[in-house]
Amino acid sequence: MAKWGEGDPRWIVEERADATNVNNWHWTERDATNWSSEKLKSLLVGLSVENEEGTCEITEVSKCDGEASINNRKGKLIFFYEWNLKATWTGKTKSGIKFKGSIEVPNLSDENDMEDLDISVSLNKDEPDTPLMKLMKTEGADKVREALGSYVGYLKTEFTAGMILPTANGMSKTQNTSQSKAKSDRTQISGPCNTTAPANTGVKIPTCKFNMKETFLTSPSELYRAFVNQEMVQAFTRCAATVEAERGGRFRLLDGNVYGEFIDLVPDEKIVMRWRFNNWPCEHYATISLTLVDRSSETALQAEFRGVPENEEERTKDGWKRYYFESIKMTFGFGARLY
């Protein structure tokens, strides 16, 4: 991605303009390269897929070349990012045979839509053919695309916290009614971690991933509604809740002890969310994927948790078991059959 240099006359004009304006009204820039590199690695490492042939998992990001920045141009945020990525994946068949390969994404940038990404999956040299290649080229590539889409979303929301929108006279810009409401909503959901300082904390914490499975005696559509319908959420949590059932929509429940946002919603099939307890390290979210499988008279729920702080694993498991699964069954009668 080209950058203006000191010898470029456009750069000189901008520099002079900024020198005469308070708060860099004409152009302010925040470098998001280091934050983006860490975010991309955290989103990719640990991604796994499974079928009847075996399992595959991304174990390392071996190449993360590129840059990212956010520019505030007269109150408008402009995003620039360009990345060339390479990751290592390992596979293991049901019989215990192990394989190793790589995934390359050479064109993650602000100029390409997610569906236009080139995701190349290959086996390492001298590795024999395996059906796991098909798994990685289909479901594996889809998960990589989903994770990279999440990175772009986080760049435009999480990283931009604290970027001031100045006015021509150098004072903070007054939000209009809709902007003020949006800011108020974000503040409520962010809880005690909200801050006007840049969110580029760069703090690493040990995390874990795990899966949970549960069976509900209801249809996928009814179970899906239980998670995204505000009235139903309030019913099984027994307290006020805010639920915006749309991609990027926020949720807040259990008296503010839990909050986050929906990354993806596939009606009656899948829910992907950024989720956290309010006392987790500031701005740290787990990614939780709920997959609903129709089994005639019942629905199998497969829950995948990634990025949960290691010291919060048991608490998170217990919380989901008690306050989600068991409470939903008890409230709506989706539990065990009565003979």
mmCIF file of C-alpha atoms in Angstrom:
data_model
loop_
_atom_site.group_PDB
_atom_site.id
_atom_site.type_symbol
_atom_site.label_atom_id
_atom_site.label_comp_id
_atom_site.label_asym_id
_atom_site.label_seq_id
_atom_site.Cartn_x
_atom_site.Cartn_y
_atom_site.Cartn_z
ATOM 1 C CA MET A 1 0.000 0.000 0.000
ATOM 2 C CA ALA A 2 1.565 3.274 -1.081
ATOM 3 C CA LYS A 3 2.222 5.991 1.483
ATOM 4 C CA TRP A 4 2.964 9.627 0.951
ATOM 5 C CA GLY A 5 6.644 10.446 1.504
ATOM 6 C CA GLU A 6 8.394 13.591 2.562
ATOM 7 C CA GLY A 7 9.219 14.468 -1.036
ATOM 8 C CA ASP A 8 5.600 14.246 -2.138
ATOM 9 C CA PRO A 9 4.045 17.733 -2.533
ATOM 10 C CA ARG A 10 0.661 16.413 -1.362
ATOM 11 C CA TRP A 11 2.230 15.424 1.950
ATOM 12 C CA ILE A 12 3.703 18.922 2.335
ATOM 13 C CA VAL A 13 0.323 20.554 1.730
ATOM 14 C CA GLU A 14 -1.350 18.346 4.331
ATOM 15 C CA GLU A 15 1.423 18.938 6.869
ATOM 16 C CA ARG A 16 1.150 22.708 6.498
ATOM 17 C CA ALA A 17 -2.619 22.594 6.699
ATOM 18 C CA ASP A 18 -2.430 20.536 9.897
ATOM 19 C CA ALA A 19 0.090 22.943 11.409
ATOM 20 C CA THR A 20 -2.477 25.717 11.262
ATOM 21 C CA ASN A 21 -5.359 23.658 12.636
ATOM 22 C CA VAL A 22 -5.984 22.538 16.182
ATOM 23 C CA ASN A 23 -6.357 18.744 16.662
ATOM 24 C CA ASN A 24 -5.061 17.951 13.157
ATOM 25 C CA TRP A 25 -8.451 18.731 11.662
ATOM 26 C CA HIS A 26 -7.370 18.060 8.095
ATOM 27 C CA TRP A 27 -5.813 14.651 8.684
ATOM 28 C CA THR A 28 -4.998 12.474 11.666
ATOM 29 C CA GLU A 29 -3.732 8.935 11.388
ATOM 30 C CA ARG A 30 -3.444 6.010 13.771
ATOM 31 C CA ASP A 31 -1.167 3.109 12.928
ATOM 32 C CA ALA A 32 -3.012 -0.193 13.368
ATOM 33 C CA THR A 33 -0.272 -2.484 12.055
ATOM 34 C CA ASN A 34 0.927 -4.071 15.303
ATOM 35 C CA TRP A 35 -2.600 -4.370 16.683
ATOM 36 C CA SER A 36 -3.778 -5.940 13.431
ATOM 37 C CA SER A 37 -0.934 -8.453 13.334
ATOM 38 C CA GLU A 38 -1.787 -9.700 16.819
ATOM 39 C CA LYS A 39 -5.515 -9.706 16.103
ATOM 40 C CA LEU A 40 -5.101 -11.707 12.884
ATOM 41 C CA LYS A 41 -2.966 -14.305 14.633
ATOM 42 C CA SER A 42 -5.401 -14.646 17.524
ATOM 43 C CA LEU A 43 -8.336 -15.102 15.151
ATOM 44 C CA LEU A 44 -6.628 -17.704 12.951
ATOM 45 C CA VAL A 45 -4.629 -19.859 15.363
ATOM 46 C CA GLY A 46 -6.875 -22.520 16.815
ATOM 47 C CA LEU A 47 -9.471 -22.519 14.026
ATOM 48 C CA SER A 48 -10.579 -26.123 13.547
ATOM 49 C CA VAL A 49 -12.930 -28.168 11.377
ATOM 50 C CA GLU A 50 -14.058 -31.760 11.680
ATOM 51 C CA ASN A 51 -15.967 -34.376 9.717
ATOM 52 C CA GLU A 52 -16.155 -38.158 9.432
ATOM 53 C CA GLU A 53 -12.622 -38.273 7.956
ATOM 54 C CA GLY A 54 -10.901 -36.513 10.864
ATOM 55 C CA THR A 55 -9.986 -33.078 12.170
ATOM 56 C CA CYS A 56 -7.884 -30.155 10.955
ATOM 57 C CA GLU A 57 -6.583 -27.166 12.901
ATOM 58 C CA ILE A 58 -4.567 -24.036 12.150
ATOM 59 C CA THR A 59 -1.571 -24.208 14.493
ATOM 60 C CA GLU A 60 0.582 -21.251 13.460
ATOM 61 C CA VAL A 61 0.584 -18.042 11.425
ATOM 62 C CA SER A 62 4.022 -18.219 9.797
ATOM 63 C CA LYS A 63 3.694 -15.078 7.687
ATOM 64 C CA CYS A 64 1.846 -11.866 8.476
ATOM 65 C CA ASP A 65 3.233 -9.192 6.181
ATOM 66 C CA GLY A 66 1.441 -5.910 5.642
ATOM 67 C CA GLU A 67 0.165 -2.785 7.294
ATOM 68 C CA ALA A 68 -3.007 -1.110 8.488
ATOM 69 C CA SER A 69 -3.988 2.399 9.488
ATOM 70 C CA ILE A 70 -7.048 4.534 10.173
ATOM 71 C CA ASN A 71 -7.267 8.119 8.998
ATOM 72 C CA ASN A 72 -9.623 10.738 10.383
ATOM 73 C CA ARG A 73 -10.326 13.026 7.440
ATOM 74 C CA LYS A 74 -12.581 15.919 8.454
ATOM 75 C CA GLY A 75 -14.555 13.759 10.840
ATOM 76 C CA LYS A 76 -14.740 10.729 8.529
ATOM 77 C CA LEU A 77 -12.796 7.555 9.270
ATOM 78 C CA ILE A 78 -10.976 6.018 6.304
ATOM 79 C CA PHE A 79 -9.540 2.519 6.669
ATOM 80 C CA PHE A 80 -6.449 1.208 4.922
ATOM 81 C CA TYR A 81 -5.167 -2.336 5.315
ATOM 82 C CA GLU A 82 -3.226 -4.754 3.150
ATOM 83 C CA TRP A 83 -2.015 -8.169 4.305
ATOM 84 C CA ASN A 84 -0.255 -11.212 2.906
ATOM 85 C CA LEU A 85 -0.856 -14.165 5.222
ATOM 86 C CA LYS A 86 0.409 -17.720 5.464
ATOM 87 C CA ALA A 87 -0.616 -20.222 8.115
ATOM 88 C CA THR A 88 0.198 -23.824 8.979
ATOM 89 C CA TRP A 89 -2.522 -26.397 9.405
ATOM 90 C CA THR A 90 -2.317 -29.924 10.768
ATOM 91 C CA GLY A 91 -4.739 -32.735 10.141
ATOM 92 C CA LYS A 92 -5.398 -36.042 11.837
ATOM 93 C CA THR A 93 -7.543 -38.824 10.434
ATOM 94 C CA LYS A 94 -9.849 -40.959 12.555
ATOM 95 C CA SER A 95 -7.242 -43.726 12.319
ATOM 96 C CA GLY A 96 -4.546 -41.450 13.724
ATOM 97 C CA ILE A 97 -2.575 -40.563 10.575
ATOM 98 C CA LYS A 98 -1.230 -37.001 10.684
ATOM 99 C CA PHE A 99 -0.831 -34.528 7.832
ATOM 100 C CA LYS A 100 0.562 -31.031 7.538
ATOM 101 C CA GLY A 101 -0.107 -28.244 5.081
ATOM 102 C CA SER A 102 -0.420 -24.516 4.607
ATOM 103 C CA ILE A 103 -2.997 -21.835 3.865
ATOM 104 C CA GLU A 104 -2.127 -18.645 2.015
ATOM 105 C CA VAL A 105 -4.146 -15.440 1.703
ATOM 106 C CA PRO A 106 -2.204 -12.953 -0.447
ATOM 107 C CA ASN A 107 -4.816 -10.239 -0.942
ATOM 108 C CA LEU A 108 -6.568 -9.246 2.288
ATOM 109 C CA SER A 109 -7.042 -5.524 1.716
ATOM 110 C CA ASP A 110 -9.559 -2.709 1.866
ATOM 111 C CA GLU A 111 -9.852 -2.941 -1.927
ATOM 112 C CA ASN A 112 -11.205 -6.511 -1.891
ATOM 113 C CA ASP A 113 -14.494 -7.865 -0.592
ATOM 114 C CA MET A 114 -14.382 -10.979 1.594
ATOM 115 C CA GLU A 115 -15.830 -13.132 -1.178
ATOM 116 C CA ASP A 116 -12.986 -12.016 -3.461
ATOM 117 C CA LEU A 117 -10.237 -13.288 -1.161
ATOM 118 C CA ASP A 118 -7.843 -15.833 -2.617
ATOM 119 C CA ILE A 119 -7.535 -18.630 -0.055
ATOM 120 C CA SER A 120 -5.071 -21.262 -1.212
ATOM 121 C CA VAL A 121 -4.899 -24.582 0.688
ATOM 122 C CA SER A 122 -2.074 -27.056 0.065
ATOM 123 C CA LEU A 123 -0.301 -30.054 1.561
ATOM 124 C CA ASN A 124 3.361 -29.943 2.405
ATOM 125 C CA LYS A 125 5.797 -31.486 -0.032
ATOM 126 C CA ASP A 126 5.957 -35.303 0.075
ATOM 127 C CA GLU A 127 2.678 -35.557 1.994
ATOM 128 C CA PRO A 128 0.323 -38.160 0.437
ATOM 129 C CA ASP A 129 -3.143 -37.251 -0.760
ATOM 130 C CA THR A 130 -5.815 -37.200 1.929
ATOM 131 C CA PRO A 131 -9.568 -36.493 2.075
ATOM 132 C CA LEU A 132 -8.727 -33.896 4.727
ATOM 133 C CA MET A 133 -7.636 -31.606 1.902
ATOM 134 C CA LYS A 134 -11.252 -31.337 0.752
ATOM 135 C CA LEU A 135 -12.310 -30.518 4.303
ATOM 136 C CA MET A 136 -9.777 -27.696 4.535
ATOM 137 C CA LYS A 137 -10.583 -26.332 1.057
ATOM 138 C CA THR A 138 -14.287 -26.108 1.885
ATOM 139 C CA GLU A 139 -15.142 -25.741 5.575
ATOM 140 C CA GLY A 140 -11.613 -24.722 6.503
ATOM 141 C CA ALA A 141 -11.490 -21.954 3.920
ATOM 142 C CA ASP A 142 -14.950 -20.767 4.995
ATOM 143 C CA LYS A 143 -13.776 -20.459 8.594
ATOM 144 C CA VAL A 144 -10.678 -18.551 7.527
ATOM 145 C CA ARG A 145 -12.826 -16.168 5.490
ATOM 146 C CA GLU A 146 -15.142 -15.702 8.490
ATOM 147 C CA ALA A 147 -12.203 -14.961 10.802
ATOM 148 C CA LEU A 148 -10.735 -12.404 8.396
ATOM 149 C CA GLY A 149 -14.133 -10.759 8.098
ATOM 150 C CA SER A 150 -14.176 -10.520 11.893
ATOM 151 C CA TYR A 151 -10.783 -8.799 11.803
ATOM 152 C CA VAL A 152 -12.152 -6.103 9.506
ATOM 153 C CA GLY A 153 -15.137 -5.639 11.815
ATOM 154 C CA TYR A 154 -12.906 -5.321 14.874
ATOM 155 C CA LEU A 155 -10.661 -2.851 13.071
ATOM 156 C CA LYS A 156 -13.659 -0.620 12.368
ATOM 157 C CA THR A 157 -15.152 -0.847 15.862
ATOM 158 C CA GLU A 158 -12.793 -2.021 18.597
ATOM 159 C CA PHE A 159 -9.630 -0.268 17.397
ATOM 160 C CA THR A 160 -11.308 3.046 16.544
ATOM 161 C CA ALA A 161 -12.418 3.698 20.132
ATOM 162 C CA GLY A 162 -11.194 7.100 21.208
ATOM 163 C CA MET A 163 -10.572 8.589 17.783
ATOM 164 C CA ILE A 164 -11.800 12.171 18.316
ATOM 165 C CA LEU A 165 -13.869 13.806 15.628
ATOM 166 C CA PRO A 166 -12.824 17.493 15.780
ATOM 167 C CA THR A 167 -14.570 20.446 14.165
ATOM 168 C CA ALA A 168 -13.148 23.263 12.091
ATOM 169 C CA ASN A 169 -12.750 25.470 15.167
ATOM 170 C CA GLY A 170 -10.793 22.791 16.995
ATOM 171 C CA MET A 171 -13.509 21.878 19.501
ATOM 172 C CA SER A 172 -14.920 18.404 19.967
ATOM 173 C CA LYS A 173 -17.695 17.731 17.512
ATOM 174 C CA THR A 174 -21.185 17.698 18.966
ATOM 175 C CA GLN A 175 -22.975 14.464 18.159
ATOM 176 C CA ASN A 176 -26.373 14.648 16.541
ATOM 177 C CA THR A 177 -29.268 12.774 18.108
ATOM 178 C CA SER A 178 -28.659 9.471 16.359
ATOM 179 C CA GLN A 179 -24.903 9.639 16.955
ATOM 180 C CA SER A 180 -25.437 10.427 20.633
ATOM 181 C CA LYS A 181 -27.762 7.457 20.986
ATOM 182 C CA ALA A 182 -25.264 5.158 19.294
ATOM 183 C CA LYS A 183 -22.508 6.428 21.560
ATOM 184 C CA SER A 184 -24.744 5.916 24.603
ATOM 185 C CA ASP A 185 -25.522 2.360 23.529
ATOM 186 C CA ARG A 186 -21.841 1.577 23.031
ATOM 187 C CA THR A 187 -21.028 3.022 26.442
ATOM 188 C CA GLN A 188 -23.644 0.894 28.164
ATOM 189 C CA ILE A 189 -22.418 -2.278 26.527
ATOM 190 C CA SER A 190 -18.756 -1.523 27.145
ATOM 191 C CA GLY A 191 -19.426 -1.239 30.873
ATOM 192 C CA PRO A 192 -16.571 -0.242 33.182
ATOM 193 C CA CYS A 193 -13.968 -0.808 30.461
ATOM 194 C CA ASN A 194 -15.135 2.150 28.383
ATOM 195 C CA THR A 195 -12.410 4.751 27.873
ATOM 196 C CA THR A 196 -11.618 7.671 25.629
ATOM 197 C CA ALA A 197 -7.993 6.599 25.343
ATOM 198 C CA PRO A 198 -6.856 4.634 22.281
ATOM 199 C CA ALA A 199 -7.789 0.978 22.614
ATOM 200 C CA ASN A 200 -4.447 -0.312 21.352
ATOM 201 C CA THR A 201 -3.532 -2.046 24.604
ATOM 202 C CA GLY A 202 -1.571 -4.886 23.013
ATOM 203 C CA VAL A 203 -1.854 -6.998 26.186
ATOM 204 C CA LYS A 204 -1.610 -10.739 25.677
ATOM 205 C CA ILE A 205 -3.405 -13.132 27.999
ATOM 206 C CA PRO A 206 -3.405 -16.951 27.937
ATOM 207 C CA THR A 207 -6.596 -18.214 26.315
ATOM 208 C CA CYS A 208 -8.191 -21.562 25.620
ATOM 209 C CA LYS A 209 -10.749 -23.121 23.345
ATOM 210 C CA PHE A 210 -13.322 -25.798 24.043
ATOM 211 C CA ASN A 211 -16.601 -27.227 22.767
ATOM 212 C CA MET A 212 -19.923 -27.911 24.458
ATOM 213 C CA LYS A 213 -22.868 -29.962 23.207
ATOM 214 C CA GLU A 214 -26.482 -29.955 24.330
ATOM 215 C CA THR A 215 -29.764 -31.375 23.068
ATOM 216 C CA PHE A 216 -33.057 -29.478 23.187
ATOM 217 C CA LEU A 217 -36.513 -30.922 22.598
ATOM 218 C CA THR A 218 -37.623 -28.278 20.138
ATOM 219 C CA SER A 219 -37.111 -27.162 16.563
ATOM 220 C CA PRO A 220 -34.018 -25.228 15.384
ATOM 221 C CA SER A 221 -36.193 -22.195 14.670
ATOM 222 C CA GLU A 222 -37.555 -22.042 18.223
ATOM 223 C CA LEU A 223 -34.134 -22.590 19.779
ATOM 224 C CA TYR A 224 -32.660 -19.909 17.518
ATOM 225 C CA ARG A 225 -35.333 -17.448 18.689
ATOM 226 C CA ALA A 226 -34.526 -18.238 22.314
ATOM 227 C CA PHE A 227 -31.017 -16.830 21.783
ATOM 228 C CA VAL A 228 -31.845 -13.765 19.673
ATOM 229 C CA ASN A 229 -35.377 -12.675 20.601
ATOM 230 C CA GLN A 230 -35.193 -10.033 23.334
ATOM 231 C CA GLU A 231 -38.401 -11.087 25.092
ATOM 232 C CA MET A 232 -37.333 -14.738 25.178
ATOM 233 C CA VAL A 233 -33.858 -13.792 26.447
ATOM 234 C CA GLN A 234 -35.451 -11.744 29.221
ATOM 235 C CA ALA A 235 -37.672 -14.705 30.061
ATOM 236 C CA PHE A 236 -34.919 -17.279 30.557
ATOM 237 C CA THR A 237 -32.482 -14.844 32.234
ATOM 238 C CA ARG A 238 -35.292 -13.442 34.425
ATOM 239 C CA CYS A 239 -34.032 -9.867 34.110
ATOM 240 C CA ALA A 240 -33.968 -6.998 31.631
ATOM 241 C CA ALA A 241 -31.898 -7.533 28.491
ATOM 242 C CA THR A 242 -30.961 -5.687 25.319
ATOM 243 C CA VAL A 243 -30.708 -7.803 22.173
ATOM 244 C CA GLU A 244 -30.213 -6.398 18.661
ATOM 245 C CA ALA A 245 -30.716 -9.438 16.437
ATOM 246 C CA GLU A 246 -28.670 -8.389 13.423
ATOM 247 C CA ARG A 247 -25.110 -8.685 12.202
ATOM 248 C CA GLY A 248 -23.100 -6.206 14.270
ATOM 249 C CA GLY A 249 -25.986 -5.856 16.724
ATOM 250 C CA ARG A 250 -25.206 -5.615 20.429
ATOM 251 C CA PHE A 251 -26.532 -7.608 23.351
ATOM 252 C CA ARG A 252 -26.413 -7.091 27.117
ATOM 253 C CA LEU A 253 -27.938 -9.411 29.691
ATOM 254 C CA LEU A 254 -27.756 -10.764 33.242
ATOM 255 C CA ASP A 255 -27.633 -7.268 34.766
ATOM 256 C CA GLY A 256 -24.758 -6.292 32.523
ATOM 257 C CA ASN A 257 -22.554 -9.210 33.593
ATOM 258 C CA VAL A 258 -22.558 -10.456 29.997
ATOM 259 C CA TYR A 259 -22.389 -8.398 26.804
ATOM 260 C CA GLY A 260 -21.037 -8.418 23.257
ATOM 261 C CA GLU A 261 -22.176 -8.352 19.660
ATOM 262 C CA PHE A 262 -23.343 -10.686 16.914
ATOM 263 C CA ILE A 263 -20.749 -11.354 14.211
ATOM 264 C CA ASP A 264 -22.971 -13.536 12.038
ATOM 265 C CA LEU A 265 -26.556 -14.767 12.151
ATOM 266 C CA VAL A 266 -27.906 -17.541 9.920
ATOM 267 C CA PRO A 267 -31.574 -17.944 10.893
ATOM 268 C CA ASP A 268 -32.371 -21.337 12.419
ATOM 269 C CA GLU A 269 -28.828 -22.594 11.725
ATOM 270 C CA LYS A 270 -25.966 -20.618 13.256
ATOM 271 C CA ILE A 271 -25.102 -17.786 15.646
ATOM 272 C CA VAL A 272 -21.589 -16.346 15.924
ATOM 273 C CA MET A 273 -20.885 -13.751 18.581
ATOM 274 C CA ARG A 274 -18.197 -11.781 20.379
ATOM 275 C CA TRP A 275 -18.938 -12.464 24.039
ATOM 276 C CA ARG A 276 -17.465 -11.510 27.409
ATOM 277 C CA PHE A 277 -17.997 -11.357 31.133
ATOM 278 C CA ASN A 278 -17.796 -7.779 32.383
ATOM 279 C CA ASN A 279 -14.791 -8.507 34.620
ATOM 280 C CA TRP A 280 -12.601 -9.941 31.867
ATOM 281 C CA PRO A 281 -9.559 -7.872 30.811
ATOM 282 C CA CYS A 282 -10.777 -4.701 29.122
ATOM 283 C CA GLU A 283 -11.714 -5.112 25.436
ATOM 284 C CA HIS A 284 -11.100 -8.881 25.518
ATOM 285 C CA TYR A 285 -13.855 -10.969 23.930
ATOM 286 C CA ALA A 286 -14.252 -14.666 23.241
ATOM 287 C CA THR A 287 -15.681 -15.830 19.923
ATOM 288 C CA ILE A 288 -18.583 -18.239 20.383
ATOM 289 C CA SER A 289 -20.180 -20.150 17.516
ATOM 290 C CA LEU A 290 -23.517 -21.904 18.053
ATOM 291 C CA THR A 291 -24.504 -24.430 15.375
ATOM 292 C CA LEU A 292 -28.063 -25.817 15.410
ATOM 293 C CA VAL A 293 -28.573 -29.273 13.917
ATOM 294 C CA ASP A 294 -32.106 -30.514 13.173
ATOM 295 C CA ARG A 295 -32.664 -34.053 14.457
ATOM 296 C CA SER A 296 -36.353 -34.488 13.745
ATOM 297 C CA SER A 297 -38.010 -34.152 17.167
ATOM 298 C CA GLU A 298 -35.030 -32.411 18.763
ATOM 299 C CA THR A 299 -32.203 -29.983 18.035
ATOM 300 C CA ALA A 300 -28.537 -30.662 18.726
ATOM 301 C CA LEU A 301 -26.603 -27.553 19.723
ATOM 302 C CA GLN A 302 -22.866 -27.550 19.075
ATOM 303 C CA ALA A 303 -21.080 -24.651 20.781
ATOM 304 C CA GLU A 304 -17.481 -23.708 20.007
ATOM 305 C CA PHE A 305 -15.644 -21.318 22.334
ATOM 306 C CA ARG A 306 -12.398 -19.610 21.266
ATOM 307 C CA GLY A 307 -10.332 -17.014 23.081
ATOM 308 C CA VAL A 308 -11.686 -17.654 26.582
ATOM 309 C CA PRO A 309 -9.135 -16.607 29.249
ATOM 310 C CA GLU A 310 -7.578 -19.782 30.642
ATOM 311 C CA ASN A 311 -8.483 -18.938 34.219
ATOM 312 C CA GLU A 312 -12.105 -18.389 33.153
ATOM 313 C CA GLU A 313 -12.659 -21.728 31.397
ATOM 314 C CA GLU A 314 -14.588 -23.505 34.153
ATOM 315 C CA ARG A 315 -16.579 -20.415 35.088
ATOM 316 C CA THR A 316 -17.554 -19.927 31.438
ATOM 317 C CA LYS A 317 -18.589 -23.562 31.045
ATOM 318 C CA ASP A 318 -20.615 -23.492 34.270
ATOM 319 C CA GLY A 319 -22.227 -20.184 33.329
ATOM 320 C CA TRP A 320 -23.342 -21.392 29.924
ATOM 321 C CA LYS A 321 -24.609 -24.671 31.368
ATOM 322 C CA ARG A 322 -26.604 -22.989 34.128
ATOM 323 C CA TYR A 323 -27.718 -19.625 32.757
ATOM 324 C CA TYR A 324 -28.202 -20.563 29.112
ATOM 325 C CA PHE A 325 -28.803 -24.275 28.525
ATOM 326 C CA GLU A 326 -30.570 -25.329 31.726
ATOM 327 C CA SER A 327 -32.492 -22.078 32.066
ATOM 328 C CA ILE A 328 -33.737 -22.245 28.454
ATOM 329 C CA LYS A 329 -34.906 -25.820 28.976
ATOM 330 C CA MET A 330 -36.666 -24.990 32.223
ATOM 331 C CA THR A 331 -38.292 -21.798 30.971
ATOM 332 C CA PHE A 332 -39.578 -23.044 27.625
ATOM 333 C CA GLY A 333 -39.982 -26.754 28.293
ATOM 334 C CA PHE A 334 -37.168 -27.766 25.956
ATOM 335 C CA GLY A 335 -35.741 -30.252 28.448
ATOM 336 C CA ALA A 336 -36.040 -33.980 29.103
ATOM 337 C CA ARG A 337 -39.079 -35.956 28.013
ATOM 338 C CA LEU A 338 -41.604 -36.884 30.639
ATOM 339 C CA TYR A 339 -42.661 -40.555 30.455
#
